[in-house]
Amino acid sequence: MAALLLACQTFGPRSLRYGRGTYNTAIQQTNSEQLLLNLVRLRYRDAPLFLEVTSISSSLSLELGAAVGGNVGTVGRSVAPGTAVTYIERPTITYAPLQGSRFGTQFLSPIQLSDILLLYHAGWAIDRIFRVFVQKLGPLQNAPRASGPTPSHAPEYEAFFTATELMRSLWVDGLVDLNYLPSVAGDALTLTFTRRPDAEGRVARLCALFGLAEPRYTITLTESPRPGEGAVLLVPRSLLGGMYYVSHGVEVPAEDYAVGRVPVTRDAKGAVFDWARLTGTLMRVRHGTQEPKNAYVSVYYRGLWFWIADNDLDSKSTFSFIAQVLELQSGEIKGAAPLLTLPIAAE
């Protein structure tokens, strides 16, 4: 009885300390693997699928047993009673596939300008936000057809990248701020630049790229198809569009190109376009036949291992960035069906 009383006093706290951490780690790791798997699927034009863990419940129990032990020999005999305490956990995990209108709302709707501001104030670099989730700024194209399955013709992106590099340099120097501007005509963002001699040239060049008649230290970025004076049209991507965009950083074997498993993109001269020119500083997913040893996250798909290297900080940052937007867009699951519930029996 004393053993049972002692076990009951320590059982709950110990199970919480062990169980919460292990479940947290398992969910985080499997979420990362699922996201990487879907990026690889998009590269191969396979349909993505997300299963969300909607609930985890676990029943914990103690079983007390009695035992008698001893020894019998020529020297003497001894018999001693004993007790055995067994810890049993029976978790139940519930999954819900993302589909129907909920999939459309979360993955196909353009990202909100207010969400772009949240990401900016969360500390994400301004150029990373715009490169992944903005496909047009005024006359500047950021490979808009890369927001879907890999196009057959090389995208237009050079001038857009020049603009985002200028924005990043101003951001690094603390000379630019991004704000949200709600209005009846349509929500907008404002880029505000600090008036300093070392900013003048960059601001003037940026305004010229945006097609503005003269340099301005406050620029309105709007979704309105007819932006007014001093305003620039901003066309955001959806979450799925951003995932398609970075999925072009998934490297695939040459034989998959040869047999047509992966589409080939060519430039105006007919040469194969290298997507690393767009995604080289955003995302690189390597592949190989052997399971990687030093991977940040890895998955096995189509007979190959795909992974992000643990020392590839740019790719890890973009991957975490996409994961945060995925959480930001997820919202609350209401009436999701069908549900898949797995009771796990402990032996």
mmCIF file of C-alpha atoms in Angstrom:
data_model
loop_
_atom_site.group_PDB
_atom_site.id
_atom_site.type_symbol
_atom_site.label_atom_id
_atom_site.label_comp_id
_atom_site.label_asym_id
_atom_site.label_seq_id
_atom_site.Cartn_x
_atom_site.Cartn_y
_atom_site.Cartn_z
ATOM 1 C CA MET A 1 0.000 0.000 0.000
ATOM 2 C CA ALA A 2 2.875 2.382 0.777
ATOM 3 C CA ALA A 3 4.326 1.761 -2.691
ATOM 4 C CA LEU A 4 0.982 2.562 -4.322
ATOM 5 C CA LEU A 5 0.601 5.753 -2.284
ATOM 6 C CA LEU A 6 4.087 6.908 -3.243
ATOM 7 C CA ALA A 7 3.451 6.107 -6.913
ATOM 8 C CA CYS A 8 0.204 8.096 -6.935
ATOM 9 C CA GLN A 9 1.923 11.134 -5.422
ATOM 10 C CA THR A 10 4.583 11.272 -8.152
ATOM 11 C CA PHE A 11 2.765 9.693 -11.106
ATOM 12 C CA GLY A 12 0.865 12.761 -12.368
ATOM 13 C CA PRO A 13 3.671 15.355 -12.281
ATOM 14 C CA ARG A 14 6.203 12.957 -13.788
ATOM 15 C CA SER A 15 3.864 11.930 -16.616
ATOM 16 C CA LEU A 16 3.162 15.596 -17.432
ATOM 17 C CA ARG A 17 6.858 16.475 -17.480
ATOM 18 C CA TYR A 18 7.634 13.555 -19.776
ATOM 19 C CA GLY A 19 4.497 13.466 -21.929
ATOM 20 C CA ARG A 20 4.049 17.146 -22.769
ATOM 21 C CA GLY A 21 7.606 17.559 -24.037
ATOM 22 C CA THR A 22 7.588 14.409 -26.138
ATOM 23 C CA TYR A 23 4.203 15.183 -27.711
ATOM 24 C CA ASN A 24 5.325 18.749 -28.415
ATOM 25 C CA THR A 25 8.498 17.514 -30.115
ATOM 26 C CA ALA A 26 6.628 14.872 -32.118
ATOM 27 C CA ILE A 27 4.002 17.340 -33.392
ATOM 28 C CA GLN A 28 6.608 19.931 -34.333
ATOM 29 C CA GLN A 29 8.745 17.379 -36.170
ATOM 30 C CA THR A 30 5.863 15.756 -38.055
ATOM 31 C CA ASN A 31 4.452 19.184 -39.017
ATOM 32 C CA SER A 32 7.832 20.062 -40.525
ATOM 33 C CA GLU A 33 8.026 16.747 -42.364
ATOM 34 C CA GLN A 34 4.485 17.212 -43.714
ATOM 35 C CA LEU A 35 5.289 20.715 -44.983
ATOM 36 C CA LEU A 36 8.484 19.555 -46.702
ATOM 37 C CA LEU A 37 6.661 16.560 -48.198
ATOM 38 C CA ASN A 38 4.045 18.879 -49.720
ATOM 39 C CA LEU A 39 6.714 21.192 -51.145
ATOM 40 C CA VAL A 40 8.262 18.167 -52.874
ATOM 41 C CA ARG A 41 4.836 17.082 -54.111
ATOM 42 C CA LEU A 42 4.236 20.497 -55.644
ATOM 43 C CA ARG A 43 7.583 20.313 -57.448
ATOM 44 C CA TYR A 44 6.426 17.047 -59.042
ATOM 45 C CA ARG A 45 2.939 18.445 -59.770
ATOM 46 C CA ASP A 46 1.470 15.987 -57.294
ATOM 47 C CA ALA A 47 -1.540 17.011 -55.233
ATOM 48 C CA PRO A 48 -0.711 18.279 -51.728
ATOM 49 C CA LEU A 49 -2.515 16.960 -48.664
ATOM 50 C CA PHE A 50 -2.465 18.276 -45.115
ATOM 51 C CA LEU A 51 -3.649 16.322 -42.075
ATOM 52 C CA GLU A 52 -4.038 18.442 -38.959
ATOM 53 C CA VAL A 53 -3.737 17.014 -35.463
ATOM 54 C CA THR A 54 -7.001 18.263 -33.975
ATOM 55 C CA SER A 55 -6.740 16.629 -30.565
ATOM 56 C CA ILE A 56 -4.591 14.411 -28.410
ATOM 57 C CA SER A 57 -6.056 12.723 -25.350
ATOM 58 C CA SER A 58 -4.217 10.307 -23.168
ATOM 59 C CA SER A 59 -5.423 8.064 -20.362
ATOM 60 C CA LEU A 60 -2.838 7.273 -17.721
ATOM 61 C CA SER A 61 -3.173 4.419 -15.258
ATOM 62 C CA LEU A 62 -1.231 2.555 -12.614
ATOM 63 C CA GLU A 63 -1.487 -1.161 -12.004
ATOM 64 C CA LEU A 64 -0.319 -2.582 -8.697
ATOM 65 C CA GLY A 65 0.768 -6.201 -8.521
ATOM 66 C CA ALA A 66 2.076 -8.466 -5.786
ATOM 67 C CA ALA A 67 4.944 -10.928 -5.981
ATOM 68 C CA VAL A 68 6.798 -13.358 -3.769
ATOM 69 C CA GLY A 69 10.500 -13.960 -4.253
ATOM 70 C CA GLY A 70 13.217 -15.876 -2.477
ATOM 71 C CA ASN A 71 15.733 -18.646 -2.739
ATOM 72 C CA VAL A 72 16.029 -22.190 -1.582
ATOM 73 C CA GLY A 73 19.432 -23.755 -1.035
ATOM 74 C CA THR A 74 21.535 -25.976 1.203
ATOM 75 C CA VAL A 75 22.560 -23.029 3.370
ATOM 76 C CA GLY A 76 19.148 -21.655 4.063
ATOM 77 C CA ARG A 77 15.866 -20.475 2.746
ATOM 78 C CA SER A 78 14.422 -16.991 2.344
ATOM 79 C CA VAL A 79 11.054 -15.777 1.157
ATOM 80 C CA ALA A 80 10.181 -12.080 0.701
ATOM 81 C CA PRO A 81 6.941 -10.465 -0.483
ATOM 82 C CA GLY A 82 7.153 -7.644 -3.021
ATOM 83 C CA THR A 83 5.083 -5.251 -5.107
ATOM 84 C CA ALA A 84 5.182 -4.216 -8.766
ATOM 85 C CA VAL A 85 3.842 -0.899 -10.098
ATOM 86 C CA THR A 86 3.134 -0.699 -13.853
ATOM 87 C CA TYR A 87 2.639 2.604 -15.703
ATOM 88 C CA ILE A 88 0.299 2.417 -18.720
ATOM 89 C CA GLU A 89 -0.473 5.215 -21.199
ATOM 90 C CA ARG A 90 -3.188 4.945 -23.846
ATOM 91 C CA PRO A 91 -3.104 7.989 -26.157
ATOM 92 C CA THR A 92 -5.802 8.791 -28.720
ATOM 93 C CA ILE A 93 -4.831 11.068 -31.610
ATOM 94 C CA THR A 94 -7.400 12.681 -33.924
ATOM 95 C CA TYR A 95 -6.587 13.946 -37.434
ATOM 96 C CA ALA A 96 -8.642 16.074 -39.796
ATOM 97 C CA PRO A 97 -7.766 16.503 -43.497
ATOM 98 C CA LEU A 98 -7.845 20.039 -44.872
ATOM 99 C CA GLN A 99 -10.336 20.061 -47.733
ATOM 100 C CA GLY A 100 -13.332 21.827 -49.213
ATOM 101 C CA SER A 101 -14.040 25.466 -48.393
ATOM 102 C CA ARG A 102 -11.569 25.430 -45.525
ATOM 103 C CA PHE A 103 -8.752 24.448 -47.877
ATOM 104 C CA GLY A 104 -9.813 27.215 -50.244
ATOM 105 C CA THR A 105 -9.886 29.836 -47.499
ATOM 106 C CA GLN A 106 -6.564 28.863 -45.982
ATOM 107 C CA PHE A 107 -4.526 28.028 -49.085
ATOM 108 C CA LEU A 108 -6.101 29.705 -52.122
ATOM 109 C CA SER A 109 -7.141 33.112 -50.797
ATOM 110 C CA PRO A 110 -4.552 35.889 -51.300
ATOM 111 C CA ILE A 111 -2.686 36.712 -48.128
ATOM 112 C CA GLN A 112 -4.095 39.795 -46.413
ATOM 113 C CA LEU A 113 -2.110 43.035 -46.303
ATOM 114 C CA SER A 114 -2.619 43.100 -42.540
ATOM 115 C CA ASP A 115 -0.916 39.693 -42.351
ATOM 116 C CA ILE A 116 2.044 41.043 -44.339
ATOM 117 C CA LEU A 117 2.359 43.768 -41.705
ATOM 118 C CA LEU A 118 2.203 41.181 -38.890
ATOM 119 C CA LEU A 119 5.035 39.239 -40.504
ATOM 120 C CA TYR A 120 7.071 42.417 -40.901
ATOM 121 C CA HIS A 121 6.669 43.350 -37.245
ATOM 122 C CA ALA A 122 7.463 39.757 -36.269
ATOM 123 C CA GLY A 123 10.976 40.489 -37.519
ATOM 124 C CA TRP A 124 10.981 38.814 -40.930
ATOM 125 C CA ALA A 125 13.147 40.543 -43.536
ATOM 126 C CA ILE A 126 11.139 42.789 -45.827
ATOM 127 C CA ASP A 127 12.645 41.280 -48.984
ATOM 128 C CA ARG A 128 11.787 37.708 -47.885
ATOM 129 C CA ILE A 129 8.158 38.687 -47.257
ATOM 130 C CA PHE A 130 7.785 40.415 -50.622
ATOM 131 C CA ARG A 131 9.634 37.790 -52.659
ATOM 132 C CA VAL A 132 7.544 34.908 -51.321
ATOM 133 C CA PHE A 133 4.098 36.499 -51.008
ATOM 134 C CA VAL A 134 3.992 39.370 -53.511
ATOM 135 C CA GLN A 135 3.873 38.592 -57.220
ATOM 136 C CA LYS A 136 3.571 42.126 -58.584
ATOM 137 C CA LEU A 137 4.574 45.637 -57.467
ATOM 138 C CA GLY A 138 3.463 48.287 -59.930
ATOM 139 C CA PRO A 139 5.062 47.311 -63.262
ATOM 140 C CA LEU A 140 7.444 44.834 -61.600
ATOM 141 C CA GLN A 141 6.710 41.145 -62.094
ATOM 142 C CA ASN A 142 7.868 38.545 -59.557
ATOM 143 C CA ALA A 143 7.439 35.385 -61.628
ATOM 144 C CA PRO A 144 3.616 35.413 -61.263
ATOM 145 C CA ARG A 145 3.203 32.092 -63.092
ATOM 146 C CA ALA A 146 5.506 30.482 -60.518
ATOM 147 C CA SER A 147 2.564 30.821 -58.104
ATOM 148 C CA GLY A 148 1.277 27.597 -59.645
ATOM 149 C CA PRO A 149 2.692 24.511 -61.365
ATOM 150 C CA THR A 150 6.100 25.044 -62.951
ATOM 151 C CA PRO A 151 5.666 27.075 -66.168
ATOM 152 C CA SER A 152 7.287 26.081 -69.447
ATOM 153 C CA HIS A 153 8.752 29.553 -70.110
ATOM 154 C CA ALA A 154 11.289 31.438 -67.981
ATOM 155 C CA PRO A 155 9.702 34.001 -65.657
ATOM 156 C CA GLU A 156 10.266 37.740 -65.428
ATOM 157 C CA TYR A 157 11.737 38.707 -62.063
ATOM 158 C CA GLU A 158 15.001 40.708 -62.400
ATOM 159 C CA ALA A 159 13.597 44.226 -61.867
ATOM 160 C CA PHE A 160 11.459 43.021 -58.946
ATOM 161 C CA PHE A 161 14.543 41.529 -57.288
ATOM 162 C CA THR A 162 16.410 44.824 -57.779
ATOM 163 C CA ALA A 163 13.574 46.622 -55.982
ATOM 164 C CA THR A 164 13.499 44.164 -53.070
ATOM 165 C CA GLU A 165 17.287 44.385 -52.719
ATOM 166 C CA LEU A 166 16.956 48.176 -52.406
ATOM 167 C CA MET A 167 14.165 47.726 -49.864
ATOM 168 C CA ARG A 168 16.320 45.303 -47.881
ATOM 169 C CA SER A 169 19.320 47.654 -47.836
ATOM 170 C CA LEU A 170 17.112 50.469 -46.540
ATOM 171 C CA TRP A 171 15.553 48.099 -43.991
ATOM 172 C CA VAL A 172 18.954 46.901 -42.750
ATOM 173 C CA ASP A 173 20.031 50.538 -42.293
ATOM 174 C CA GLY A 174 16.825 51.332 -40.405
ATOM 175 C CA LEU A 175 15.655 53.786 -43.067
ATOM 176 C CA VAL A 176 12.282 52.270 -43.959
ATOM 177 C CA ASP A 177 9.093 51.422 -42.075
ATOM 178 C CA LEU A 178 5.997 49.523 -43.166
ATOM 179 C CA ASN A 179 2.529 50.403 -41.880
ATOM 180 C CA TYR A 180 -1.073 49.359 -42.468
ATOM 181 C CA LEU A 181 -3.580 51.845 -43.848
ATOM 182 C CA PRO A 182 -7.232 50.738 -43.648
ATOM 183 C CA SER A 183 -9.657 52.728 -45.789
ATOM 184 C CA VAL A 184 -13.127 52.539 -47.305
ATOM 185 C CA ALA A 185 -11.666 52.348 -50.813
ATOM 186 C CA GLY A 186 -9.508 49.364 -49.874
ATOM 187 C CA ASP A 187 -6.811 48.523 -47.382
ATOM 188 C CA ALA A 188 -3.229 49.460 -48.166
ATOM 189 C CA LEU A 189 0.323 49.427 -46.857
ATOM 190 C CA THR A 190 2.609 52.434 -46.666
ATOM 191 C CA LEU A 191 6.363 52.431 -47.139
ATOM 192 C CA THR A 192 7.868 55.364 -45.266
ATOM 193 C CA PHE A 193 11.532 56.251 -45.787
ATOM 194 C CA THR A 194 13.739 58.309 -43.506
ATOM 195 C CA ARG A 195 15.060 61.507 -45.104
ATOM 196 C CA ARG A 196 18.812 61.067 -44.941
ATOM 197 C CA PRO A 197 21.527 61.789 -47.507
ATOM 198 C CA ASP A 198 22.559 58.129 -47.687
ATOM 199 C CA ALA A 199 18.944 57.143 -48.513
ATOM 200 C CA GLU A 200 18.260 59.629 -51.305
ATOM 201 C CA GLY A 201 19.793 57.686 -54.174
ATOM 202 C CA ARG A 202 18.210 54.373 -53.177
ATOM 203 C CA VAL A 203 14.775 55.917 -52.657
ATOM 204 C CA ALA A 204 14.959 57.680 -56.035
ATOM 205 C CA ARG A 205 15.927 54.458 -57.801
ATOM 206 C CA LEU A 206 13.200 52.489 -56.053
ATOM 207 C CA CYS A 207 10.549 55.062 -57.006
ATOM 208 C CA ALA A 208 11.737 54.932 -60.624
ATOM 209 C CA LEU A 209 11.403 51.141 -60.637
ATOM 210 C CA PHE A 210 7.857 51.506 -59.281
ATOM 211 C CA GLY A 211 7.040 53.838 -62.187
ATOM 212 C CA LEU A 212 6.542 56.924 -60.018
ATOM 213 C CA ALA A 213 7.161 60.297 -61.693
ATOM 214 C CA GLU A 214 9.384 61.575 -58.900
ATOM 215 C CA PRO A 215 11.029 60.368 -55.678
ATOM 216 C CA ARG A 216 8.633 60.064 -52.740
ATOM 217 C CA TYR A 217 9.385 59.318 -49.099
ATOM 218 C CA THR A 218 5.948 57.816 -48.496
ATOM 219 C CA ILE A 219 4.620 55.266 -50.980
ATOM 220 C CA THR A 220 1.200 53.655 -50.738
ATOM 221 C CA LEU A 221 0.988 49.988 -51.723
ATOM 222 C CA THR A 222 -2.597 49.130 -52.612
ATOM 223 C CA GLU A 223 -4.565 46.239 -54.083
ATOM 224 C CA SER A 224 -6.744 48.715 -55.979
ATOM 225 C CA PRO A 225 -6.447 48.126 -59.749
ATOM 226 C CA ARG A 226 -6.356 51.918 -60.226
ATOM 227 C CA PRO A 227 -3.887 53.264 -57.661
ATOM 228 C CA GLY A 228 -3.863 57.014 -57.281
ATOM 229 C CA GLU A 229 -0.958 59.434 -57.373
ATOM 230 C CA GLY A 230 1.966 58.224 -55.297
ATOM 231 C CA ALA A 231 0.428 54.765 -54.999
ATOM 232 C CA VAL A 232 1.680 51.442 -56.375
ATOM 233 C CA LEU A 233 -0.358 48.351 -57.182
ATOM 234 C CA LEU A 234 0.500 45.358 -54.957
ATOM 235 C CA VAL A 235 -0.749 41.897 -55.959
ATOM 236 C CA PRO A 236 -0.289 39.365 -53.133
ATOM 237 C CA ARG A 237 0.079 35.628 -53.478
ATOM 238 C CA SER A 238 -1.932 32.990 -51.683
ATOM 239 C CA LEU A 239 -0.343 30.616 -49.199
ATOM 240 C CA LEU A 240 -0.390 27.864 -51.840
ATOM 241 C CA GLY A 241 1.095 30.303 -54.356
ATOM 242 C CA GLY A 242 3.954 31.056 -51.982
ATOM 243 C CA MET A 243 4.507 27.332 -51.449
ATOM 244 C CA TYR A 244 4.575 26.723 -55.206
ATOM 245 C CA TYR A 245 7.080 29.573 -55.551
ATOM 246 C CA VAL A 246 9.567 28.196 -53.002
ATOM 247 C CA SER A 247 8.982 24.601 -54.181
ATOM 248 C CA HIS A 248 11.059 25.474 -57.240
ATOM 249 C CA GLY A 249 14.001 25.246 -54.859
ATOM 250 C CA VAL A 250 13.479 21.474 -54.639
ATOM 251 C CA GLU A 251 16.303 19.817 -56.563
ATOM 252 C CA VAL A 252 15.364 16.680 -58.505
ATOM 253 C CA PRO A 253 17.401 14.022 -60.357
ATOM 254 C CA ALA A 254 18.236 14.537 -64.019
ATOM 255 C CA GLU A 255 16.434 11.301 -64.925
ATOM 256 C CA ASP A 256 13.145 12.726 -63.600
ATOM 257 C CA TYR A 257 13.500 15.584 -66.081
ATOM 258 C CA ALA A 258 14.423 13.143 -68.847
ATOM 259 C CA VAL A 259 11.342 10.957 -68.422
ATOM 260 C CA GLY A 260 8.971 13.900 -67.899
ATOM 261 C CA ARG A 261 8.186 13.477 -64.184
ATOM 262 C CA VAL A 262 9.143 17.109 -63.614
ATOM 263 C CA PRO A 263 8.352 19.944 -66.063
ATOM 264 C CA VAL A 264 11.255 21.715 -67.754
ATOM 265 C CA THR A 265 11.352 25.521 -67.982
ATOM 266 C CA ARG A 266 13.200 27.125 -70.909
ATOM 267 C CA ASP A 267 14.256 30.673 -71.659
ATOM 268 C CA ALA A 268 13.699 32.600 -74.911
ATOM 269 C CA LYS A 269 16.732 30.907 -76.503
ATOM 270 C CA GLY A 270 15.517 27.420 -75.624
ATOM 271 C CA ALA A 271 18.068 26.821 -72.854
ATOM 272 C CA VAL A 272 16.965 25.165 -69.613
ATOM 273 C CA PHE A 273 16.174 27.790 -66.994
ATOM 274 C CA ASP A 274 17.839 27.383 -63.597
ATOM 275 C CA TRP A 275 15.250 28.054 -60.871
ATOM 276 C CA ALA A 276 18.047 28.564 -58.361
ATOM 277 C CA ARG A 277 18.339 32.056 -59.844
ATOM 278 C CA LEU A 278 15.034 32.814 -58.092
ATOM 279 C CA THR A 279 15.165 30.549 -55.062
ATOM 280 C CA GLY A 280 18.915 30.336 -54.416
ATOM 281 C CA THR A 281 18.797 32.603 -51.358
ATOM 282 C CA LEU A 282 15.354 31.417 -50.274
ATOM 283 C CA MET A 283 15.119 27.649 -50.435
ATOM 284 C CA ARG A 284 17.267 24.700 -51.364
ATOM 285 C CA VAL A 285 15.987 21.155 -50.881
ATOM 286 C CA ARG A 286 18.602 18.526 -51.650
ATOM 287 C CA HIS A 287 17.975 14.929 -52.690
ATOM 288 C CA GLY A 288 19.782 11.610 -52.470
ATOM 289 C CA THR A 289 19.343 7.863 -52.223
ATOM 290 C CA GLN A 290 20.646 7.629 -48.633
ATOM 291 C CA GLU A 291 19.001 9.052 -45.542
ATOM 292 C CA PRO A 292 20.848 12.276 -44.637
ATOM 293 C CA LYS A 293 22.705 12.399 -41.321
ATOM 294 C CA ASN A 294 22.747 16.147 -40.639
ATOM 295 C CA ALA A 295 19.349 17.320 -41.861
ATOM 296 C CA TYR A 296 17.135 19.985 -40.355
ATOM 297 C CA VAL A 297 14.126 18.090 -41.760
ATOM 298 C CA SER A 298 13.922 15.207 -44.236
ATOM 299 C CA VAL A 299 11.269 13.073 -45.971
ATOM 300 C CA TYR A 300 11.276 9.967 -48.151
ATOM 301 C CA TYR A 301 9.286 10.294 -51.388
ATOM 302 C CA ARG A 302 9.344 8.632 -54.807
ATOM 303 C CA GLY A 303 12.226 6.402 -53.792
ATOM 304 C CA LEU A 304 14.462 9.322 -52.736
ATOM 305 C CA TRP A 305 15.329 11.285 -49.640
ATOM 306 C CA PHE A 306 14.691 15.036 -49.750
ATOM 307 C CA TRP A 307 16.050 17.315 -47.052
ATOM 308 C CA ILE A 308 17.075 20.767 -45.893
ATOM 309 C CA ALA A 309 20.607 20.859 -44.507
ATOM 310 C CA ASP A 310 20.899 21.908 -40.882
ATOM 311 C CA ASN A 311 23.563 24.501 -41.736
ATOM 312 C CA ASP A 312 21.541 26.063 -44.583
ATOM 313 C CA LEU A 313 20.266 29.045 -42.617
ATOM 314 C CA ASP A 314 18.548 30.770 -45.564
ATOM 315 C CA SER A 315 16.464 27.692 -46.356
ATOM 316 C CA LYS A 316 15.679 27.101 -42.685
ATOM 317 C CA SER A 317 14.517 30.705 -42.327
ATOM 318 C CA THR A 318 12.226 30.498 -45.362
ATOM 319 C CA PHE A 319 10.890 27.127 -44.213
ATOM 320 C CA SER A 320 10.083 28.523 -40.745
ATOM 321 C CA PHE A 321 8.569 31.585 -42.419
ATOM 322 C CA ILE A 322 6.205 29.425 -44.510
ATOM 323 C CA ALA A 323 5.321 27.382 -41.415
ATOM 324 C CA GLN A 324 4.399 30.552 -39.516
ATOM 325 C CA VAL A 325 2.174 31.761 -42.349
ATOM 326 C CA LEU A 326 0.555 28.322 -42.414
ATOM 327 C CA GLU A 327 -0.269 28.701 -38.717
ATOM 328 C CA LEU A 328 -1.391 32.302 -39.233
ATOM 329 C CA GLN A 329 -3.822 31.262 -41.963
ATOM 330 C CA SER A 330 -5.099 28.138 -40.228
ATOM 331 C CA GLY A 331 -7.682 29.609 -37.852
ATOM 332 C CA GLU A 332 -10.074 27.371 -35.967
ATOM 333 C CA ILE A 333 -11.314 24.035 -37.281
ATOM 334 C CA LYS A 334 -15.094 23.871 -37.173
ATOM 335 C CA GLY A 335 -16.970 20.805 -38.215
ATOM 336 C CA ALA A 336 -14.052 19.322 -40.112
ATOM 337 C CA ALA A 337 -14.874 15.883 -41.493
ATOM 338 C CA PRO A 338 -14.063 13.104 -41.814
ATOM 339 C CA LEU A 339 -12.011 12.651 -38.681
ATOM 340 C CA LEU A 340 -9.476 9.884 -38.292
ATOM 341 C CA THR A 341 -9.026 8.783 -34.685
ATOM 342 C CA LEU A 342 -6.284 6.360 -33.756
ATOM 343 C CA PRO A 343 -6.404 4.682 -30.355
ATOM 344 C CA ILE A 344 -2.908 3.454 -29.521
ATOM 345 C CA ALA A 345 -2.666 0.479 -27.225
ATOM 346 C CA ALA A 346 0.434 0.139 -25.062
ATOM 347 C CA GLU A 347 1.754 -3.363 -24.657
#
